[in-house]
């Protein structure tokens, strides 16, 4: 089975702190994604990557950056956390050439990281 | 207007009931459509893809109406274990040569004994 592991289930940080959210997948997937999920807004795409050292902005990249130095690892970075970044963060991966042939739509998600910024 | 819209519910139904959810999408260039299921405090998981001709997987039937830009999910003979949030997911072009998945905010289903 595909396993996507997020490093922290729950984090509490203070405004202005730098936050790292780590995600590792064990199935050699090309594509990796970071979403945030908020009540009433659904999942919104922050950044994604379809190859090592490649990254593309999603719909809400402001205030975030990402790093993909190795194929299995995709990190989300909040340079200076703010209260409006309190959310559930979900990492996902996909083996399909989803970004170029969207017929297959299976994303495998991690369990999520619930971040609270005080 | 949201790109993918769903009735948030909750839909509260007795065991054995048939329940249907609809979802509308705004981008006519969307090519692929899916239903995901998300249990409380869990991650979303793919339930089924939605094909143009409609498709069935056991008690679940998905339909696509491209002309009206809506997708439906029908659940027959509801089980307690069907209680979850059902997310409508649509692909859409992103940039020149890629696509992304757009998630609806979900419809919550509660099946009672």
Short mmCIF file of C-alpha atoms in Angstrom, two decimals:
data_model
loop_
_atom_site.label_atom_id
_atom_site.label_comp_id
_atom_site.label_asym_id
_atom_site.label_seq_id
_atom_site.Cartn_x
_atom_site.Cartn_y
_atom_site.Cartn_z
CA UNK A 1 0.00 0.00 0.00
CA UNK A 2 1.03 3.54 -0.67
CA UNK A 3 2.05 5.36 2.43
CA UNK A 4 2.29 9.11 2.75
CA UNK A 5 3.65 10.21 6.08
CA UNK A 6 3.45 13.69 7.50
CA UNK A 7 5.90 14.46 10.25
CA UNK A 8 3.59 16.13 12.75
CA UNK A 9 -0.09 15.55 13.41
CA UNK A 10 -0.53 18.58 15.64
CA UNK A 11 1.56 21.73 15.94
CA UNK A 12 1.09 24.95 17.90
CA UNK A 13 3.24 27.88 16.86
CA UNK A 14 3.40 31.58 17.58
CA UNK A 15 2.93 34.38 15.09
CA UNK A 16 6.17 35.08 13.26
CA UNK A 17 7.72 31.67 13.83
CA UNK A 18 9.13 29.65 10.95
CA UNK A 19 7.27 26.39 10.43
CA UNK A 20 8.37 23.29 8.55
CA UNK A 21 5.91 20.62 7.54
CA UNK A 22 7.52 17.46 6.21
CA UNK A 23 5.97 14.86 3.95
CA UNK A 24 7.46 11.57 2.78
CA UNK A 25 5.99 9.02 0.38
CA UNK A 26 7.31 5.51 -0.14
CA UNK A 27 6.01 4.62 -3.60
CA UNK A 28 8.39 6.50 -5.88
CA UNK A 29 5.63 8.87 -7.02
CA UNK A 30 6.58 11.70 -9.33
CA UNK A 31 3.94 14.17 -8.21
CA UNK A 32 3.51 15.62 -4.77
CA UNK A 33 1.09 18.24 -3.49
CA UNK A 34 0.36 20.42 -0.48
CA UNK A 35 -3.22 21.41 0.28
CA UNK A 36 -4.87 23.18 3.15
CA UNK A 37 -8.38 22.31 4.24
CA UNK A 38 -10.67 24.77 5.97
CA UNK A 39 -14.37 24.41 6.86
CA UNK A 40 -16.62 25.52 4.02
CA UNK A 41 -13.69 26.08 1.66
CA UNK A 42 -12.68 22.55 0.86
CA UNK A 43 -9.13 21.62 -0.07
CA UNK A 44 -7.12 24.37 -1.68
CA UNK A 45 -3.88 23.73 -3.52
CA UNK A 46 -0.87 25.59 -2.15
CA UNK A 47 2.03 24.19 -4.18
CA UNK A 48 2.82 21.07 -6.14
CA UNK A 49 5.84 19.39 -7.63
CA UNK A 50 6.15 16.94 -10.49
CA UNK A 51 9.85 16.27 -10.18
CA UNK A 52 12.81 16.75 -7.89
CA UNK A 53 13.71 20.42 -7.51
CA UNK A 54 10.63 21.38 -9.52
CA UNK A 55 7.77 23.29 -7.98
CA UNK A 56 4.72 25.12 -9.18
CA UNK A 57 2.38 27.50 -7.43
CA UNK A 58 -1.11 26.36 -6.76
CA UNK A 59 -4.05 28.60 -6.00
CA UNK A 60 -2.94 30.06 -2.66
CA UNK A 61 0.89 30.12 -2.54
CA UNK A 62 1.22 33.43 -0.70
CA UNK A 63 2.99 33.05 2.61
CA UNK A 64 4.32 29.58 1.76
CA UNK A 65 7.31 28.05 0.07
CA UNK A 66 8.26 24.44 -0.67
CA UNK A 67 11.31 22.30 -1.14
CA UNK A 68 11.76 19.05 -3.01
CA UNK A 69 15.38 17.96 -2.79
CA UNK A 70 14.59 14.26 -2.98
CA UNK A 71 11.85 12.48 -4.88
CA UNK A 72 10.23 11.02 -1.79
CA UNK A 73 10.18 14.19 0.29
CA UNK A 74 8.20 17.40 -0.14
CA UNK A 75 8.40 20.08 2.52
CA UNK A 76 6.11 23.03 3.11
CA UNK A 77 7.61 26.09 4.78
CA UNK A 78 5.86 28.97 6.44
CA UNK A 79 8.56 31.63 6.68
CA UNK A 80 6.65 33.74 9.21
CA UNK A 81 3.51 32.09 10.48
CA UNK A 82 0.35 34.15 10.81
CA UNK A 83 -2.94 33.40 12.51
CA UNK A 84 -4.73 33.06 9.17
CA UNK A 85 -2.50 30.10 8.42
CA UNK A 86 -4.16 28.09 11.17
CA UNK A 87 -5.51 25.14 9.23
CA UNK A 88 -5.29 21.44 8.42
CA UNK A 89 -2.45 20.81 5.97
CA UNK A 90 -2.63 17.75 3.76
CA UNK A 91 0.18 16.34 1.68
CA UNK A 92 -0.60 14.05 -1.25
CA UNK A 93 1.24 12.13 -3.92
CA UNK A 94 0.32 10.62 -7.24
CA UNK A 95 2.01 8.18 -9.55
CA UNK A 96 0.03 9.10 -12.63
CA UNK A 97 1.09 11.71 -15.08
CA UNK A 98 -1.82 13.57 -13.58
CA UNK A 99 -0.56 16.93 -14.51
CA UNK A 100 -0.44 16.08 -18.19
CA UNK A 101 -3.01 13.32 -18.58
CA UNK A 102 -5.69 13.88 -16.01
CA UNK A 103 -7.72 10.75 -16.62
CA UNK A 104 -6.52 9.09 -13.47
CA UNK A 105 -7.26 11.10 -10.39
CA UNK A 106 -6.05 9.12 -7.47
CA UNK A 107 -4.17 11.18 -4.95
CA UNK A 108 -2.85 9.43 -1.87
CA UNK A 109 -3.05 11.67 1.15
CA UNK A 110 -1.18 11.75 4.41
CA UNK A 111 -3.13 11.95 7.65
CA UNK A 112 -2.76 15.69 7.84
CA UNK A 113 -1.00 18.19 10.08
CA UNK A 114 -3.22 20.44 12.13
CA UNK A 115 -1.41 23.73 12.65
CA UNK A 116 -2.56 26.34 15.14
CA UNK A 117 -0.87 29.73 15.06
CA UNK A 118 -1.37 31.83 18.17
CA UNK B 1 -18.70 31.56 -7.62
CA UNK B 2 -16.82 28.49 -6.44
CA UNK B 3 -15.31 26.30 -9.13
CA UNK B 4 -16.90 23.19 -7.62
CA UNK B 5 -20.06 23.54 -5.57
CA UNK B 6 -21.73 21.02 -3.31
CA UNK B 7 -24.59 21.13 -0.84
CA UNK B 8 -22.81 20.84 2.53
CA UNK B 9 -25.69 18.88 4.10
CA UNK B 10 -25.80 17.10 6.41
CA UNK B 11 -27.99 14.51 4.81
CA UNK B 12 -29.47 12.48 7.66
CA UNK B 13 -30.94 9.20 6.40
CA UNK B 14 -31.98 5.86 7.94
CA UNK B 15 -30.12 2.67 7.19
CA UNK B 16 -31.29 1.14 3.93
CA UNK B 17 -32.26 4.45 2.37
CA UNK B 18 -31.17 5.66 -1.04
CA UNK B 19 -29.47 9.05 -1.06
CA UNK B 20 -28.15 11.20 -3.89
CA UNK B 21 -25.66 14.06 -3.93
CA UNK B 22 -25.11 16.53 -6.72
CA UNK B 23 -22.15 18.68 -7.54
CA UNK B 24 -21.79 21.44 -10.13
CA UNK B 25 -18.58 22.71 -11.70
CA UNK B 26 -17.89 25.92 -13.54
CA UNK B 27 -15.01 25.13 -15.90
CA UNK B 28 -16.27 23.65 -19.15
CA UNK B 29 -12.71 22.55 -19.95
CA UNK B 30 -12.74 20.06 -17.08
CA UNK B 31 -11.95 16.58 -18.32
CA UNK B 32 -11.96 14.23 -15.35
CA UNK B 33 -14.30 13.81 -12.43
CA UNK B 34 -14.12 11.89 -9.19
CA UNK B 35 -15.77 11.30 -5.86
CA UNK B 36 -13.59 11.09 -2.77
CA UNK B 37 -14.69 10.06 0.68
CA UNK B 38 -13.38 11.63 3.88
CA UNK B 39 -14.12 10.15 7.28
CA UNK B 40 -14.14 12.38 10.34
CA UNK B 41 -10.59 13.48 11.20
CA UNK B 42 -9.16 11.35 8.43
CA UNK B 43 -7.62 12.03 5.04
CA UNK B 44 -9.64 11.93 1.80
CA UNK B 45 -9.59 8.71 -0.21
CA UNK B 46 -10.70 8.04 -3.75
CA UNK B 47 -14.15 6.47 -3.86
CA UNK B 48 -14.67 6.28 -7.61
CA UNK B 49 -14.01 7.97 -10.90
CA UNK B 50 -16.95 9.31 -12.90
CA UNK B 51 -17.16 8.36 -16.56
CA UNK B 52 -19.22 9.99 -19.28
CA UNK B 53 -21.47 6.98 -19.65
CA UNK B 54 -22.05 6.70 -15.92
CA UNK B 55 -20.60 3.94 -13.80
CA UNK B 56 -21.49 1.75 -10.90
CA UNK B 57 -19.47 0.18 -8.11
CA UNK B 58 -21.62 -1.98 -5.90
CA UNK B 59 -24.12 0.26 -4.13
CA UNK B 60 -22.58 3.41 -5.59
CA UNK B 61 -23.53 4.93 -8.93
CA UNK B 62 -21.92 8.01 -10.42
CA UNK B 63 -23.29 10.07 -13.29
CA UNK B 64 -21.89 12.93 -15.33
CA UNK B 65 -23.87 15.53 -17.26
CA UNK B 66 -21.41 17.60 -19.27
CA UNK B 67 -24.07 19.79 -20.86
CA UNK B 68 -25.31 20.96 -17.47
CA UNK B 69 -21.90 20.62 -15.79
CA UNK B 70 -22.96 18.51 -12.90
CA UNK B 71 -21.98 15.22 -11.35
CA UNK B 72 -24.04 13.01 -9.11
CA UNK B 73 -23.43 10.20 -6.65
CA UNK B 74 -26.18 7.78 -5.70
CA UNK B 75 -25.84 5.49 -2.72
CA UNK B 76 -28.33 2.64 -2.43
CA UNK B 77 -29.09 0.63 0.69
CA UNK B 78 -27.16 3.00 2.95
CA UNK B 79 -25.02 1.46 5.70
CA UNK B 80 -23.94 3.05 8.97
CA UNK B 81 -20.38 2.85 7.64
CA UNK B 82 -21.31 5.15 4.75
CA UNK B 83 -21.42 8.07 7.18
CA UNK B 84 -18.71 10.41 5.95
CA UNK B 85 -18.13 13.53 3.91
CA UNK B 86 -18.21 13.04 0.15
CA UNK B 87 -15.98 15.32 -1.89
CA UNK B 88 -16.64 16.09 -5.52
CA UNK B 89 -13.38 16.52 -7.43
CA UNK B 90 -12.88 17.94 -10.90
CA UNK B 91 -9.77 18.38 -13.00
CA UNK B 92 -9.10 21.70 -14.67
CA UNK B 93 -6.34 23.13 -16.82
CA UNK B 94 -3.53 24.80 -14.92
CA UNK B 95 -1.08 26.81 -16.97
CA UNK B 96 -0.17 25.75 -20.48
CA UNK B 97 0.32 22.06 -20.11
CA UNK B 98 -0.81 20.84 -16.77
CA UNK B 99 -3.96 20.06 -14.89
CA UNK B 100 -4.92 20.25 -11.26
CA UNK B 101 -7.65 18.72 -9.15
CA UNK B 102 -10.21 21.05 -7.64
CA UNK B 103 -12.04 19.81 -4.58
CA UNK B 104 -15.54 20.74 -3.52
CA UNK B 105 -16.05 21.49 0.14
CA UNK B 106 -17.97 18.25 0.58
CA UNK B 107 -21.39 16.90 1.43
CA UNK B 108 -21.80 15.33 4.84
CA UNK B 109 -23.81 12.13 5.13
CA UNK B 110 -25.11 10.73 8.40
CA UNK B 111 -26.72 7.29 8.30
CA UNK B 112 -28.72 6.50 11.44
CA UNK B 113 -29.78 3.06 12.72
#
